[in-house]
Amino acid sequence: MTYAVTVDVDLPKGAPELDVLQREGVGFMLRKGLDSIAAIEGPDGMEVDLVDDVIAVHPTGVLLKLFVDAPALEFAEDAAREVVAELLERSEPLSDWEITRCGVELHPDLLQESLDAADGPDAPPADPAERARRHAAAEPATGSGRLDRDEVDAMRRTLRALAPTLRAFPLEAFGHREDEEERIVSREAAEVAAGAVVYAIDLLVDELFTDLAGLEEDGPTVAETEAPFMVLDDLPPQFALQYTVLFVRRLTVTAVTMTGRLTQPHFGRPSCVAEELLLKFLLAQAEVTADLYELLSDEVETALQVFADGVFEDTDHEWLYAPTADGVAKGAVQDWFIPFGDERYVHPYAANDDGDDDEEPLD
């Protein structure tokens, strides 16, 4: 089975953030190391195959996605941790870096399904593409009282604790003011909303990686497969012939870069059309998360709307969804990665227009 293992690697404590050139250097070292690995020796001499990977370097570390063929989830996670640890040890500049997370993550609905099914016949599949199919076919959560009060309260505490990690935006961005006359929502509602945005980051990025794995298997484009996708199906449909494996890789790297900026002091504004679309999806995921855990009160919904009104400069990206008379898309999706101005940052991998958006997916 193929598992998508997320590995977070952080800078040593107290180390300064990486500048653009340093990030490129780190990416080069990791790419060179991973390209030299075809298989990993697992427990009892069992061979675990590394079939694909994605590297996204951000100012405070690296997020890697390793697609590993292994007989069980635990073997995949152990193999991924082992190979990343070895790469760090081999590269002297990275030897002090720390692996802070290594695991296979599921969407909340799929996680609940997995827990409910345990090891029984209804257990959700490990294959990313098959999980995406199950996800698309599943009925939306209805908030039917499945969660007990302790679970709801625990999630409320979790989201409120996550709120300060959204360093780019204070609670004022969600409508909370200390002055009662200017206050739109309570502190708790603002914290739940901010925490839901942070919580949704992992979900959005993992869903993009899952979509990438599915498209590599069923492509070459979204328009040419009947496979369902978690995020790609929400993109403007008339461009579906342009949603290739390379495009999804660029979109995923852009998502990592953008969401990383949310946890830094200065987010600024969305840097390109792709970031505007991703931010739209992130906020939708945050709302779904709050609703799933029965925390989407009118105040929390208002807080998310206040944030959306402030973070977007305009809603021009919504015009991409407008149907055309002949059904043919106007424009090219690679233009979505062009920065809005010289002061806006787009990751070099995403910004690199090599004219090869029609590449064949990897086997």
Coordinates of C-alpha atoms in Angstrom, one line a residue:
M1 CA 0.0 0.0 0.0
T2 CA 1.1 3.5 -0.7
Y3 CA 1.2 5.9 2.3
A4 CA 1.7 9.6 2.2
V5 CA 4.0 10.4 5.2
T6 CA 4.3 14.0 6.4
V7 CA 7.7 14.9 7.9
D8 CA 8.3 18.3 9.6
V9 CA 11.9 19.3 10.2
D10 CA 12.6 22.4 12.2
L11 CA 15.7 24.6 12.6
P12 CA 17.6 24.3 15.8
K13 CA 16.2 26.4 18.6
G14 CA 17.5 29.9 18.5
A15 CA 18.7 29.7 14.9
P16 CA 17.8 32.6 12.6
E17 CA 15.2 32.1 9.9
L18 CA 16.3 31.0 6.4
D19 CA 16.5 33.6 3.7
V20 CA 15.6 32.8 0.1
L21 CA 19.1 31.6 -1.0
Q22 CA 19.4 29.5 2.1
R23 CA 16.1 27.9 1.4
E24 CA 17.1 27.0 -2.1
G25 CA 20.4 25.5 -0.8
V26 CA 18.5 23.3 1.7
G27 CA 16.1 22.2 -1.0
F28 CA 19.0 21.3 -3.3
M29 CA 20.7 19.2 -0.6
L30 CA 17.6 17.3 0.3
R31 CA 16.6 16.8 -3.3
K32 CA 20.1 15.3 -4.1
G33 CA 19.8 13.0 -1.1
L34 CA 16.3 11.8 -1.9
D35 CA 17.1 11.2 -5.6
S36 CA 19.8 8.8 -4.5
I37 CA 17.3 6.6 -2.6
A38 CA 15.1 4.0 -4.3
A39 CA 14.3 1.8 -1.4
I40 CA 14.7 1.7 2.4
E41 CA 15.5 -1.4 4.4
G42 CA 12.7 -1.9 7.0
P43 CA 12.4 -4.3 10.0
D44 CA 13.7 -7.9 9.4
G45 CA 15.3 -6.9 6.1
M46 CA 12.0 -6.0 4.5
E47 CA 12.3 -3.5 1.7
V48 CA 10.2 -0.4 1.7
D49 CA 10.0 1.6 -1.6
L50 CA 10.1 5.3 -1.8
V51 CA 8.0 6.0 -4.8
D52 CA 7.7 9.8 -4.8
D53 CA 8.4 12.9 -2.7
V54 CA 7.7 16.6 -2.4
I55 CA 10.0 19.1 -0.6
A56 CA 8.9 22.5 0.6
V57 CA 11.4 24.6 2.4
H58 CA 10.1 27.5 4.5
P59 CA 11.8 30.1 6.7
T60 CA 11.8 27.9 9.9
G61 CA 12.4 24.5 8.4
V62 CA 11.2 22.0 5.8
L63 CA 8.0 20.1 5.2
L64 CA 8.4 16.9 3.3
K65 CA 5.9 14.5 1.9
L66 CA 7.2 11.0 1.2
F67 CA 5.1 8.5 -0.7
V68 CA 6.1 5.1 0.6
D69 CA 5.0 1.6 -0.4
A70 CA 4.9 -0.5 2.7
P71 CA 2.8 -3.4 4.1
A72 CA 1.6 -1.3 7.1
L73 CA 1.3 2.3 8.2
E74 CA 3.8 1.9 11.0
F75 CA 6.5 0.6 8.7
A76 CA 5.9 3.5 6.3
E77 CA 6.3 6.0 9.2
D78 CA 9.4 4.3 10.6
A79 CA 11.0 4.1 7.2
A80 CA 10.3 7.8 6.4
R81 CA 11.7 8.9 9.8
E82 CA 14.8 6.8 9.2
V83 CA 15.5 8.1 5.7
V84 CA 15.1 11.8 6.7
A85 CA 17.2 11.3 9.8
E86 CA 19.9 9.8 7.7
L87 CA 19.7 12.7 5.2
L88 CA 20.1 15.2 8.0
E89 CA 23.0 13.4 9.5
R90 CA 24.8 13.1 6.1
S91 CA 24.4 16.9 5.4
E92 CA 26.6 18.7 7.9
P93 CA 24.7 22.0 7.7
L94 CA 21.5 20.2 8.6
S95 CA 22.9 17.8 11.2
D96 CA 21.4 19.8 14.1
W97 CA 18.0 20.1 12.6
E98 CA 15.2 18.3 14.4
I99 CA 12.3 16.0 13.1
T100 CA 9.3 17.3 15.0
R101 CA 6.6 15.3 13.2
C102 CA 6.5 12.1 11.1
G103 CA 3.2 10.5 10.4
V104 CA 0.3 9.7 8.1
E105 CA -2.6 12.1 8.7
L106 CA -6.3 11.7 7.7
H107 CA -9.1 14.2 7.2
P108 CA -11.2 14.5 10.3
D109 CA -14.2 12.6 8.7
L110 CA -11.8 9.9 7.5
L111 CA -10.1 9.7 10.9
Q112 CA -13.4 9.3 12.6
E113 CA -14.4 6.6 10.1
S114 CA -11.1 4.9 10.8
L115 CA -11.6 5.0 14.5
D116 CA -15.1 3.7 14.2
A117 CA -14.2 0.9 11.9
A118 CA -10.9 -0.1 13.7
D119 CA -9.6 -3.2 12.0
G120 CA -12.9 -4.4 10.7
P121 CA -14.1 -4.9 7.1
D122 CA -15.2 -1.2 6.9
A123 CA -11.8 0.2 7.7
P124 CA -10.9 3.0 5.2
P125 CA -8.2 2.1 2.7
A126 CA -4.6 3.4 3.1
D127 CA -4.1 4.1 -0.6
P128 CA -4.4 7.9 -1.0
A129 CA -6.3 7.8 -4.3
E130 CA -8.8 5.3 -2.9
R131 CA -9.2 7.5 0.3
A132 CA -10.1 10.4 -2.0
R133 CA -12.7 8.4 -3.8
R134 CA -14.3 7.3 -0.5
H135 CA -14.1 11.0 0.7
A136 CA -15.9 12.3 -2.4
A137 CA -18.6 9.6 -2.1
A138 CA -19.2 10.1 1.6
E139 CA -22.1 12.1 2.8
P140 CA -21.3 15.5 4.4
A141 CA -21.2 15.7 8.2
T142 CA -24.5 16.8 9.6
G143 CA -23.6 17.6 13.2
S144 CA -26.2 15.1 14.4
G145 CA -24.9 15.0 18.0
R146 CA -22.3 12.2 17.3
L147 CA -19.8 14.1 19.6
D148 CA -20.3 14.2 23.3
R149 CA -19.8 17.4 25.3
D150 CA -16.3 16.4 26.5
E151 CA -15.1 16.0 22.8
V152 CA -16.6 19.4 21.9
D153 CA -15.0 21.1 24.9
A154 CA -11.6 19.4 24.2
M155 CA -11.7 20.7 20.6
R156 CA -12.7 24.1 21.8
R157 CA -9.6 24.2 24.0
T158 CA -7.4 22.9 21.2
L159 CA -8.5 25.6 18.8
R160 CA -8.2 28.4 21.4
A161 CA -4.7 27.2 22.2
L162 CA -3.8 27.2 18.5
A163 CA -5.0 30.8 18.0
P164 CA -1.7 32.5 19.1
T165 CA 0.3 30.5 16.5
L166 CA -1.5 32.5 13.8
R167 CA 1.1 35.2 14.4
A168 CA 0.4 37.2 11.3
F169 CA -3.1 38.2 12.5
P170 CA -4.2 39.3 16.0
L171 CA -7.7 38.6 17.3
E172 CA -8.7 42.1 16.0
A173 CA -8.6 40.6 12.5
F174 CA -11.4 38.3 13.5
G175 CA -13.5 41.1 15.0
H176 CA -12.6 41.1 18.7
R177 CA -11.8 44.4 20.3
E178 CA -11.0 45.2 23.9
D179 CA -13.3 48.2 23.6
E180 CA -16.9 46.9 24.0
E181 CA -18.3 49.5 21.7
E182 CA -16.1 48.4 18.9
R183 CA -16.3 44.7 19.6
I184 CA -17.9 42.5 17.0
V185 CA -17.3 39.1 18.5
S186 CA -16.2 37.8 21.9
R187 CA -12.6 36.7 22.6
E188 CA -13.6 33.1 22.6
A189 CA -15.3 33.2 19.2
A190 CA -12.3 35.0 17.7
E191 CA -9.9 32.4 19.2
V192 CA -12.0 29.5 18.0
A193 CA -12.1 31.0 14.5
A194 CA -8.3 31.7 14.4
G195 CA -7.5 28.3 15.8
A196 CA -9.7 26.7 13.2
V197 CA -7.7 28.4 10.5
V198 CA -4.5 27.0 11.9
Y199 CA -6.0 23.6 12.3
A200 CA -7.2 23.7 8.7
I201 CA -3.7 24.2 7.4
D202 CA -2.7 20.6 7.9
L203 CA -5.9 19.4 6.4
L204 CA -5.6 21.5 3.2
V205 CA -1.9 20.6 2.6
D206 CA -2.6 16.9 3.2
E207 CA -5.6 16.9 0.9
L208 CA -3.4 18.5 -1.8
F209 CA -0.8 15.8 -1.4
T210 CA -3.5 13.1 -1.6
D211 CA -4.9 14.7 -4.8
L212 CA -1.4 14.8 -6.2
A213 CA -1.0 11.1 -5.6
G214 CA -4.4 10.4 -7.1
L215 CA -3.7 12.4 -10.2
E216 CA -0.3 10.8 -10.7
E217 CA -2.1 7.5 -10.7
D218 CA -5.2 8.4 -12.8
G219 CA -4.2 11.5 -14.8
P220 CA -2.8 13.0 -16.9
T221 CA -5.2 15.8 -16.2
V222 CA -8.3 16.3 -13.9
A223 CA -10.5 16.6 -17.0
E224 CA -9.3 13.2 -18.3
T225 CA -10.1 11.1 -15.3
E226 CA -13.3 10.3 -13.4
A227 CA -11.4 10.1 -10.1
P228 CA -12.7 12.4 -7.4
F229 CA -10.4 14.9 -5.7
M230 CA -10.5 16.7 -2.4
V231 CA -9.3 20.1 -3.5
L232 CA -8.9 20.0 -7.2
D233 CA -12.6 19.4 -7.7
D234 CA -13.2 22.8 -6.1
L235 CA -11.0 24.7 -8.6
P236 CA -12.7 26.5 -11.5
P237 CA -13.9 23.5 -13.6
Q238 CA -13.4 25.0 -17.1
F239 CA -9.6 24.9 -16.6
A240 CA -9.6 21.1 -15.7
L241 CA -7.6 20.2 -18.8
Q242 CA -4.8 22.4 -17.5
Y243 CA -4.7 20.7 -14.0
T244 CA -1.7 18.5 -14.6
V245 CA 0.6 16.8 -12.1
L246 CA 3.1 19.7 -12.5
F247 CA 0.3 22.2 -11.8
V248 CA -0.7 20.4 -8.7
R249 CA 2.9 20.3 -7.5
R250 CA 3.1 24.0 -8.0
L251 CA -0.2 24.5 -6.2
T252 CA 1.0 22.4 -3.2
V253 CA 4.3 24.2 -2.8
T254 CA 2.4 27.5 -3.0
A255 CA 0.0 26.2 -0.3
V256 CA 2.9 25.3 2.0
T257 CA 4.6 28.7 1.4
M258 CA 1.4 30.7 2.0
T259 CA 0.3 28.8 5.1
G260 CA 3.8 29.1 6.5
R261 CA 3.6 32.9 6.2
L262 CA 0.4 32.8 8.3
T263 CA 2.5 31.7 11.3
Q264 CA 5.1 34.4 10.7
P265 CA 4.7 38.0 12.0
H266 CA 4.0 39.5 8.6
F267 CA 1.7 37.8 6.1
G268 CA 0.9 40.9 4.0
R269 CA -1.6 40.0 1.3
P270 CA -2.1 37.0 -1.0
S271 CA 0.8 37.0 -3.5
C272 CA -0.9 35.6 -6.6
V273 CA -4.2 34.2 -7.9
A274 CA -3.2 30.7 -6.7
E275 CA -2.8 32.0 -3.2
E276 CA -6.2 33.7 -3.3
L277 CA -7.8 30.4 -4.3
L278 CA -5.9 28.4 -1.6
L279 CA -6.9 31.0 1.0
K280 CA -10.5 30.7 0.0
F281 CA -10.2 26.9 0.4
L282 CA -8.4 27.2 3.7
L283 CA -11.2 29.4 5.2
A284 CA -13.8 27.0 3.9
Q285 CA -11.9 24.1 5.6
A286 CA -11.7 26.1 8.8
E287 CA -15.5 26.6 8.8
V288 CA -16.1 22.9 8.1
T289 CA -13.8 22.0 11.0
A290 CA -15.7 24.3 13.4
D291 CA -19.0 22.9 12.2
L292 CA -17.8 19.3 12.4
Y293 CA -17.0 19.8 16.1
E294 CA -20.2 21.7 16.8
L295 CA -18.4 25.0 17.4
L296 CA -19.7 27.0 14.4
S297 CA -21.8 29.4 16.4
D298 CA -23.1 32.6 14.7
E299 CA -20.2 34.5 16.4
V300 CA -17.6 32.1 15.1
E301 CA -19.1 32.3 11.6
T302 CA -19.0 36.1 11.9
A303 CA -15.4 36.1 13.0
L304 CA -14.4 34.0 10.0
Q305 CA -16.3 36.4 7.7
V306 CA -14.6 39.4 9.2
F307 CA -11.2 37.8 8.7
A308 CA -12.1 37.0 5.0
D309 CA -13.3 40.5 4.4
G310 CA -10.0 41.9 5.7
V311 CA -7.5 39.5 4.2
F312 CA -8.6 39.6 0.6
E313 CA -7.9 42.8 -1.4
D314 CA -10.8 42.0 -3.8
T315 CA -12.8 39.0 -5.1
D316 CA -11.6 39.1 -8.7
H317 CA -10.5 35.4 -8.4
E318 CA -14.2 34.5 -8.2
W319 CA -14.6 35.5 -11.8
L320 CA -12.6 32.4 -12.7
Y321 CA -15.7 30.4 -11.8
A322 CA -17.9 32.3 -14.3
P323 CA -19.0 30.1 -17.1
T324 CA -17.9 31.0 -20.6
A325 CA -20.2 31.1 -23.7
D326 CA -18.3 28.3 -25.5
G327 CA -17.2 26.5 -22.3
V328 CA -13.5 27.1 -23.1
A329 CA -11.3 28.5 -20.4
K330 CA -9.8 32.0 -21.0
G331 CA -6.2 32.2 -19.9
A332 CA -3.6 29.7 -18.6
V333 CA -3.3 28.4 -15.1
Q334 CA 0.5 29.1 -15.0
D335 CA -0.5 32.8 -14.9
W336 CA -2.0 32.1 -11.5
F337 CA 1.5 31.9 -10.0
I338 CA 2.6 35.3 -11.3
P339 CA 3.2 37.7 -8.3
F340 CA 0.9 40.6 -8.1
G341 CA 3.9 42.9 -7.6
D342 CA 7.7 43.0 -7.0
E343 CA 7.1 43.1 -3.3
R344 CA 5.0 39.8 -3.3
Y345 CA 6.8 36.5 -2.9
V346 CA 6.0 33.3 -4.8
H347 CA 8.1 30.2 -4.3
P348 CA 10.6 29.8 -7.1
Y349 CA 9.4 26.2 -7.9
A350 CA 5.8 27.5 -8.4
A351 CA 6.9 30.7 -10.2
N352 CA 9.2 28.8 -12.6
D353 CA 7.3 28.7 -16.0
D354 CA 9.2 26.1 -17.9
G355 CA 6.3 25.6 -20.4
D356 CA 6.0 22.0 -19.5
D357 CA 2.6 21.9 -17.9
D358 CA 1.7 19.1 -20.2
E359 CA 4.2 16.7 -18.8
E360 CA 3.2 13.1 -18.3
P361 CA 2.6 11.9 -14.7
L362 CA 5.2 9.8 -13.0
D363 CA 4.7 6.1 -13.0

